[in-house]
Coordinates of C-alpha atoms in Angstrom, one line a residue:
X26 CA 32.8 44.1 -39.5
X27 CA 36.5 44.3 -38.5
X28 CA 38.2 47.8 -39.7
X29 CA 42.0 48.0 -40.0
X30 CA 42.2 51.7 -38.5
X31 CA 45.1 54.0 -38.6
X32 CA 45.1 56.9 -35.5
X33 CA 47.9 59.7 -35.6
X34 CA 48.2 60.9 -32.2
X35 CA 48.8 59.0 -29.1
X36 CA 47.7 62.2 -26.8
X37 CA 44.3 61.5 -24.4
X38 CA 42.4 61.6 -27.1
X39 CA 44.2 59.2 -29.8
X40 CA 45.0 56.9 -27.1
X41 CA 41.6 57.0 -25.6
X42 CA 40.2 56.0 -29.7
X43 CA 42.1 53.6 -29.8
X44 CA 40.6 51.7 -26.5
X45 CA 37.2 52.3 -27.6
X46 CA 38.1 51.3 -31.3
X47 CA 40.1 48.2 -30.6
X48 CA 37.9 46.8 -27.7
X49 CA 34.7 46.4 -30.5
X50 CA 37.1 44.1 -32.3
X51 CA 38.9 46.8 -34.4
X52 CA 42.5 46.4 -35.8
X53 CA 44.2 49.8 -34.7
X54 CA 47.7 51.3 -35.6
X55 CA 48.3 54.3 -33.5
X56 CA 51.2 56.3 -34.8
X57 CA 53.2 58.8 -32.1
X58 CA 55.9 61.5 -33.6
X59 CA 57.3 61.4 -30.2
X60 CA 58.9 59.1 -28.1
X61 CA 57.9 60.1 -25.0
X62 CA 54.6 61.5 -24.4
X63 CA 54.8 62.4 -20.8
X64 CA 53.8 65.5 -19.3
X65 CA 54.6 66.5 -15.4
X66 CA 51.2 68.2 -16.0
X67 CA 48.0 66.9 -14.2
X68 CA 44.7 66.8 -15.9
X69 CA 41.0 67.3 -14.5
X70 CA 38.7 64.9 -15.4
X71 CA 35.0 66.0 -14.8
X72 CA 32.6 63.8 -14.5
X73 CA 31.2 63.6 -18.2
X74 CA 34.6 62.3 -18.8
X75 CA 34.5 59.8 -16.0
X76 CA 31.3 58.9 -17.4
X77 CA 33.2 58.6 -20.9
X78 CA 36.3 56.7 -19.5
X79 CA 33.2 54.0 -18.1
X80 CA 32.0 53.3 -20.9
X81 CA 35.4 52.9 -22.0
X82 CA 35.8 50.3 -19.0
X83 CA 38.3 52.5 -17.7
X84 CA 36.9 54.9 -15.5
X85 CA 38.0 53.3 -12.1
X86 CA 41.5 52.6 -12.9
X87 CA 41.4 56.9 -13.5
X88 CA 39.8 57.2 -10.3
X89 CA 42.0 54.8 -8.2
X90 CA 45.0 57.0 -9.3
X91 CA 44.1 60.2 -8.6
X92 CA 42.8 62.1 -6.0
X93 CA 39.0 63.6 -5.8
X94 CA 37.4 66.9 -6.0
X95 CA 34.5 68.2 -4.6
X96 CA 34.7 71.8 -3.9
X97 CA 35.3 74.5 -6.4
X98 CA 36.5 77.8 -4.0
X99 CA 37.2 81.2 -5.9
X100 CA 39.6 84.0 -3.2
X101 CA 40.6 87.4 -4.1
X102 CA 44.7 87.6 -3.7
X103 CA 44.2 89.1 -0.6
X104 CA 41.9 85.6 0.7
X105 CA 39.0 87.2 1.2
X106 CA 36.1 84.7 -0.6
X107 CA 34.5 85.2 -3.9
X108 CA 33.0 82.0 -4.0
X109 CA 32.6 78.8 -1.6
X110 CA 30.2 76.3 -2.8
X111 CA 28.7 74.0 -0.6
X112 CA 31.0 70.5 -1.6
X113 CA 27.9 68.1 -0.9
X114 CA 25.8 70.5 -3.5
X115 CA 28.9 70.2 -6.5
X116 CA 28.7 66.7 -6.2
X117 CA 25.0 66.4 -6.2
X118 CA 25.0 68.7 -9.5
X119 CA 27.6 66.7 -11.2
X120 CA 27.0 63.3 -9.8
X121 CA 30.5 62.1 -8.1
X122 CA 33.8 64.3 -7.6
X123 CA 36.1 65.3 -10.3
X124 CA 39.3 63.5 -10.5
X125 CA 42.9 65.2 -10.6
X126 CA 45.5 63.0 -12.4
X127 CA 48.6 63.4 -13.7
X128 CA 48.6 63.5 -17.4
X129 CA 51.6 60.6 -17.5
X130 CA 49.2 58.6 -15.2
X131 CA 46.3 59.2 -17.4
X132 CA 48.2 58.1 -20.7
X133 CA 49.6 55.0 -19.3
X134 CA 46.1 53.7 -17.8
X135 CA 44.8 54.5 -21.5
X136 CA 48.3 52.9 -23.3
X137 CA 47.9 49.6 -21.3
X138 CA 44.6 49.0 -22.1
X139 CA 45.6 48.1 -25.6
X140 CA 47.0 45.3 -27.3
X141 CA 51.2 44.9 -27.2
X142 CA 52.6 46.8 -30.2
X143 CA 49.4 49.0 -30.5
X144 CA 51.1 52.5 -30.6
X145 CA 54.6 52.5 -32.9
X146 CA 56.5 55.8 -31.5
X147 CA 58.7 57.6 -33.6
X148 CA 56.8 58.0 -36.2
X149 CA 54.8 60.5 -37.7
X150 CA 52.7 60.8 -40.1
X151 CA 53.3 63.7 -42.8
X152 CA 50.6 63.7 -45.5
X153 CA 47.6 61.9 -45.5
X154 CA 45.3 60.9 -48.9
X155 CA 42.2 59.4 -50.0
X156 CA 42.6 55.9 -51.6
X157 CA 40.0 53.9 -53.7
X158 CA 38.7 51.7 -50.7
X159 CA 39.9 53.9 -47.6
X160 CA 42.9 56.3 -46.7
X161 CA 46.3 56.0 -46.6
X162 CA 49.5 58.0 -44.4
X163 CA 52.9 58.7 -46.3
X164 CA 55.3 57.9 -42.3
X165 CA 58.3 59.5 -41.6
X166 CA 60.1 56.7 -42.3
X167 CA 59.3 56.8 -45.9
X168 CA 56.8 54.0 -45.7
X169 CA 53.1 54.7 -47.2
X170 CA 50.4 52.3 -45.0
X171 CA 46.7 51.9 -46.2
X172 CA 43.9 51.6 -43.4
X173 CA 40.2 51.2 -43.9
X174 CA 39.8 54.6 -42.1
X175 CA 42.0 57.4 -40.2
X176 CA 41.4 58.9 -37.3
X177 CA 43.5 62.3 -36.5
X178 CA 44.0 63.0 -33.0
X179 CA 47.5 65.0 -33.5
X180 CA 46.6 68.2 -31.6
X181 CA 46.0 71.6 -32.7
X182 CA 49.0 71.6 -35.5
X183 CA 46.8 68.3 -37.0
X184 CA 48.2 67.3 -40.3
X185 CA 45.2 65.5 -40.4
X186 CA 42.9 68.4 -40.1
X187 CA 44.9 70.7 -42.4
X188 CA 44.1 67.7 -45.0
X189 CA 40.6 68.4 -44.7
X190 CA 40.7 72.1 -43.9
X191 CA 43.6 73.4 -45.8
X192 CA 45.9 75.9 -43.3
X193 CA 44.4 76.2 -40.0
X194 CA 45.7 79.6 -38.3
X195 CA 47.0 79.8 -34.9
X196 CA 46.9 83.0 -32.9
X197 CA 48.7 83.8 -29.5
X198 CA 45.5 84.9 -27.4
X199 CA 48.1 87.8 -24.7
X200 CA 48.7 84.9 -22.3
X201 CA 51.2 82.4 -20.8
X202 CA 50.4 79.6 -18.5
X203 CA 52.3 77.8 -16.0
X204 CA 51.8 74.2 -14.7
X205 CA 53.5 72.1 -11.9
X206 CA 53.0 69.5 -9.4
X207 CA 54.0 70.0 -5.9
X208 CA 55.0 67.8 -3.0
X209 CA 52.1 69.3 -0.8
X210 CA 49.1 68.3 1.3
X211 CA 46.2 70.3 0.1
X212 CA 43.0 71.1 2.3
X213 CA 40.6 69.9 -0.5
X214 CA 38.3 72.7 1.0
X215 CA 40.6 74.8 -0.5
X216 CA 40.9 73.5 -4.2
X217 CA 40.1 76.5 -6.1
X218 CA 41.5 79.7 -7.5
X219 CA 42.4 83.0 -6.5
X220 CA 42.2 85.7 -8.6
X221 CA 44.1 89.1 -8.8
X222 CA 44.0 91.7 -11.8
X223 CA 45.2 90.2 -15.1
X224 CA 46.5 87.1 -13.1
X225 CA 44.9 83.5 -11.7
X226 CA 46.6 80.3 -10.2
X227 CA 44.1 77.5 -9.4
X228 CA 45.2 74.4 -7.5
X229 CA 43.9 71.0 -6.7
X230 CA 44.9 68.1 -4.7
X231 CA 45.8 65.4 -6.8
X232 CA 46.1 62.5 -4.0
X233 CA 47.2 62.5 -0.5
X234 CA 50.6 64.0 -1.0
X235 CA 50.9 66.0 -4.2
X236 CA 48.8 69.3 -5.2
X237 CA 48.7 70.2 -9.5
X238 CA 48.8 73.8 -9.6
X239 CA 48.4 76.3 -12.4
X240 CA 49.0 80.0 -12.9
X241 CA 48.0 82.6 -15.9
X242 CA 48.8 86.2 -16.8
X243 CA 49.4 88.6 -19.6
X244 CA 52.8 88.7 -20.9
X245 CA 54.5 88.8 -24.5
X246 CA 55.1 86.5 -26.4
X247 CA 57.6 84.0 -26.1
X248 CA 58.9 86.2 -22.9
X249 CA 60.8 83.9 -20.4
X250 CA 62.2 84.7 -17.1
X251 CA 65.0 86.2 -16.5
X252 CA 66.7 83.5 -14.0
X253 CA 64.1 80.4 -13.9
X254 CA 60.1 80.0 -13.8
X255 CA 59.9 79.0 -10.4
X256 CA 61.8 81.8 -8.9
X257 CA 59.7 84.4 -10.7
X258 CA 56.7 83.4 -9.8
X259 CA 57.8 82.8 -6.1
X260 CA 58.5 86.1 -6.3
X261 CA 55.3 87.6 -8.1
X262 CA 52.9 85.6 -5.6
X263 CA 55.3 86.2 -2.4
X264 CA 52.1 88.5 -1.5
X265 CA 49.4 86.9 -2.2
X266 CA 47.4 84.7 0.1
X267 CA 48.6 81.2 1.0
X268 CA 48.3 78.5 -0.3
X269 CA 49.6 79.7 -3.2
X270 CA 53.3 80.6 -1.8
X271 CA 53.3 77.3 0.4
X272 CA 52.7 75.1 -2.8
X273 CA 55.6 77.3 -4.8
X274 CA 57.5 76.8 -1.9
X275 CA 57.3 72.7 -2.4
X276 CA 57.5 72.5 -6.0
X277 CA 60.8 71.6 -7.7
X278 CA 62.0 74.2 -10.4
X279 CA 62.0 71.2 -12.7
X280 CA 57.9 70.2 -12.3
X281 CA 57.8 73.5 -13.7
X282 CA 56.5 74.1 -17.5
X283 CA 55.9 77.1 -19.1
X284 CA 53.5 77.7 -22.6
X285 CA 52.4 80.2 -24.0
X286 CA 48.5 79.9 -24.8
X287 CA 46.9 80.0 -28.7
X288 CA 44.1 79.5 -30.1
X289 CA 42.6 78.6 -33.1
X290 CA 38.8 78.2 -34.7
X291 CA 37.3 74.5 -34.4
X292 CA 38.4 73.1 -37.8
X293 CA 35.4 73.9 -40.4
X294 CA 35.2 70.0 -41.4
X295 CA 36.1 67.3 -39.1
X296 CA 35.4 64.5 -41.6
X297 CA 35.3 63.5 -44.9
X298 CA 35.1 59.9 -46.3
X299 CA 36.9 57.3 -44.1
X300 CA 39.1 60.4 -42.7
X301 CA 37.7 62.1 -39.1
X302 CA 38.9 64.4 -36.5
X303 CA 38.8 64.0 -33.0
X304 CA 40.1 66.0 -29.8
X305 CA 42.3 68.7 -30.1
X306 CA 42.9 67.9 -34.0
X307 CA 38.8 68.6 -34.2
X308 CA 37.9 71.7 -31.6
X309 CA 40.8 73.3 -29.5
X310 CA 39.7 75.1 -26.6
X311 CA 41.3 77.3 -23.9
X312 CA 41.9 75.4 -20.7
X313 CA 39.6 77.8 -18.5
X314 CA 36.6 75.6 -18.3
X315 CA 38.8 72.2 -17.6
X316 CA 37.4 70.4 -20.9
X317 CA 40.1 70.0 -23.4
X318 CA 41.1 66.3 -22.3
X319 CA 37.7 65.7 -21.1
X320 CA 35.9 66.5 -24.7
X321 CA 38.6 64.1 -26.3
X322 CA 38.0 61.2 -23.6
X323 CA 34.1 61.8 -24.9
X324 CA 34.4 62.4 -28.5
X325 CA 36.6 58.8 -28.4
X326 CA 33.6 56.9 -26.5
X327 CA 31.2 58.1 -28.5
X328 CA 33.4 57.9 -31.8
X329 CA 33.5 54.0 -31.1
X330 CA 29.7 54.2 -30.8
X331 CA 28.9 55.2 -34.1
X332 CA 31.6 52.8 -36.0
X333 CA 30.1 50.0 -34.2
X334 CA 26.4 51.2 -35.6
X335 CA 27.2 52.4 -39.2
X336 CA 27.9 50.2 -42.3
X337 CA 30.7 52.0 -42.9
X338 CA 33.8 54.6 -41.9
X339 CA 32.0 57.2 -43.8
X340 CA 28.6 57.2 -42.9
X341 CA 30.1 56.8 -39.0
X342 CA 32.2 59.5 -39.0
X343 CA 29.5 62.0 -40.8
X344 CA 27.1 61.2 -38.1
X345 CA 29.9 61.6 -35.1
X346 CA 30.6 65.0 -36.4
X347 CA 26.9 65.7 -36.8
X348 CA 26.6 64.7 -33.2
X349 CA 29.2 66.1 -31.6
X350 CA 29.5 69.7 -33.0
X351 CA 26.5 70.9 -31.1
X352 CA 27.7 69.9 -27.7
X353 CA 31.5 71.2 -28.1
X354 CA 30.5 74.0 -29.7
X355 CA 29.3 76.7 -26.8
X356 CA 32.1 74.7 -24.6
X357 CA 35.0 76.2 -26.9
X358 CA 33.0 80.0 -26.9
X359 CA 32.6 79.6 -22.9
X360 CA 36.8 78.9 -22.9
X361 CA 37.5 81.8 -24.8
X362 CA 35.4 84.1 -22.8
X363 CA 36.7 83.0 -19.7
X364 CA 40.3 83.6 -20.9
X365 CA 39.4 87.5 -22.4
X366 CA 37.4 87.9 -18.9
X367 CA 40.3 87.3 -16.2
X368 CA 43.1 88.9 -18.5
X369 CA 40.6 92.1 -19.9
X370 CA 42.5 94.8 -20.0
X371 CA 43.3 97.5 -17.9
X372 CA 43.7 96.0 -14.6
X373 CA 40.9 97.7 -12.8
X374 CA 38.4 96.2 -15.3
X375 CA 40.2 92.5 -15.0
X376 CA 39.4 93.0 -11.5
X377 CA 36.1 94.3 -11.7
X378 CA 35.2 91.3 -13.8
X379 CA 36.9 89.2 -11.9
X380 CA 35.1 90.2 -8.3
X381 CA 31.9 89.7 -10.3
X382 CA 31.9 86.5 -10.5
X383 CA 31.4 86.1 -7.0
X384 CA 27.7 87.7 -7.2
X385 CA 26.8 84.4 -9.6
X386 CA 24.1 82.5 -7.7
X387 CA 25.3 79.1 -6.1
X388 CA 22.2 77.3 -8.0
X389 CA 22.4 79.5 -11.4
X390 CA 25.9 78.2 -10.9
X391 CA 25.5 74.8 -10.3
X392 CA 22.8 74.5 -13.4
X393 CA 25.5 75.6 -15.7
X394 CA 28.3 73.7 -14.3
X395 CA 25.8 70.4 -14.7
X396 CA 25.3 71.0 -18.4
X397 CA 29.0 71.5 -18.8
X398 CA 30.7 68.7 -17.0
X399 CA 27.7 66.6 -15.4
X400 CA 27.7 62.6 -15.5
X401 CA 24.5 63.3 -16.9
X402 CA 26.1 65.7 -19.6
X403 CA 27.8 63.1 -21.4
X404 CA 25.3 61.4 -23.8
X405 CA 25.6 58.8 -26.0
X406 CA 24.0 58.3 -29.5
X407 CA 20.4 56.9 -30.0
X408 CA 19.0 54.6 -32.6
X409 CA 17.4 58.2 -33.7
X410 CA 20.7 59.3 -34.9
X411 CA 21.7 56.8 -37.7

């Protein structure tokens, strides 16, 4: 049966919904508070998300537009090696090469998969409420629009999941990351990080020409440089072992952004009636293991799996969160400890902990990394879960 669906959010994971949602004959209504949801970010997606985007009918127009990754290098600043698996053995363990995207990319391939006039920008959606025979949002434009069913895929400041959790708590978690995209030719042998006390960058190629890069450390919050981003961080890596100053070097101060990092607990319900919570909105997570986007590309495949199979918006969503919490659950612990592992304090510690991870077994290694991001680690429901 045909559900009129509203979605706030048109991140990865609204957008993605919305695919999955409106390709099994679904009338979707994706609402966007901003007009432009660009980012000069890139974005991993692991191979459980290809697998996700597949099933979506999507996954080669992500792999077409980015470039691939199959090795997974860890260096000390000084580029000596802390880790340097075997490329043929990563992809054997996860089943094809990661992708690297940029997130603008990413959001158009999802946005033009969907009917004309899908996502209305602009508007957001400010309280949300149970009605008799569905739910309904109160817009920013005053209007009040009934659906069926709501999906809320608005981030980590969800008003969606403050409806069904009351105030959700955000905490700065000691650290600021950096993001930008530079004009440089990678050695894909090199994709990686390197690590130094309290600090990492990581970078990957993301296509022939361009390399996404990354960089982490303990700092106050809300602390800015001084002159600009770029030049600071030209200037705290001048040292360090290239490529890292080689990609600075070719990156514009304006593919530069700057956030500060916070966290919050995964909201305590992420559904109730025809109301459910999806990406972001549902479980935050720090961006250490690479899974943010790529739990909200699978929690919107497998979403669409369950309203196809329920009689109704209730019973689906119950199920999807029923389903779902198990597998995101140790993923969101496992970002968190990565994040309190590289920035520990004091430094010595950081970079004992750091070094350490070095003396991980390639196989024990590869095992994990299988269950986290695998092809295989994406898994759709059963007939045993109704």
């Amino acid at each position: 049966m045909s559900r009129h669906i509203g979605v706030v959010g048109a991140g990865i994971a609204g957008l993605a919904t919305a695919v999955g949602l409106q390709r099994r004959g679904h009338d979707v209504t994706v609402v966007e508070q901003r007009s432009d949801t660009s980012s000069g970010a890139g974005i991993s997606i692991w191979p459980n998300a290809l697998a996700a985007l597949d099933h979506l009918g999507l996954g080669d127009a992500v792999r077409a537009a980015g470039g691939r990754i199959s090795a997974g290098a860890a260096r000390w600043h000084d580029g000596s090696w802390l880790r340097r698996p075997a490329a043929e053995r990563m992809v054997k363990a996860l089943g094809e090469p990661l992708v690297v995207v940029q997130r603008s990319v990413l959001r158009d391939i999802l946005a033009e998969a969907l009917a004309v006039g899908t996502v209305e920008y602009r508007l957001a959606a400010t309280e949300v409420e149970m009605t008799g025979d569905g739910a309904a949002l109160q817009l920013s434009d005053g209007s009040l629009r009934t659906f069926d069913a709501v999906v809320g895929a608005d981030g980590t400041h969800s008003v969606v999941a403050r409806h069904l959790n009351g105030p959700l708590r955000q905490r700065y978690v000691g650290y600021t990351a950096w993001r930008g995209i530079a004009r440089y030719a990678l050695d894909p042998d090199l994709a990686g990080e390197t690590l130094g006390p309290g600090v990492e960058a990581g970078y990957v190629p993301m296509g022939p020409d361009l390399t996404y890069w990354f960089a982490t450390e303990r700092a106050p919050e809300g602390q800015r440089a001084p002159e600009e981003e770029l030049a600071y961080l030209q200037a705290k890596f001048a040292r360090w072992s290239d490529p890292i100053p080689s990609i600075l070097a070719a990156t514009a101060p304006a593919d530069v952004l700057r956030d500060d990092l916070y966290d919050r607990k995964p909201a305590r319900h992420w559904a109730r009636g025809p109301i459910v919570l999806v990406g972001d909105a549902a479980h935050p997570m720090r961006p250490h293991l690479g899974q943010g986007g790529c739990q909200g590309l699978e929690d919107a495949a497998i979403l669409a799996e369950f309203v196809e199979r329920a009689p109704d918006a209730p019973t689906a969503f119950a199920r999807f969160a029923a389903f779902r919490r198990p597998r995101v659950a140790p993923l969101v612990r496992e970002s968190a400890q990565l994040g309190k592992a590289v920035n520990v304090r004091p430094d010595f510690l950081s970079a004992a902990v750091s070094r350490a991870t070095g003396l991980i077994p390639e196989s024990l290694l590869m095992r994990h990394l299988a269950k986290v991001a695998a092809r295989s680690a994406f898994v759709l429901p059963t007939d045993s879960h109704r």
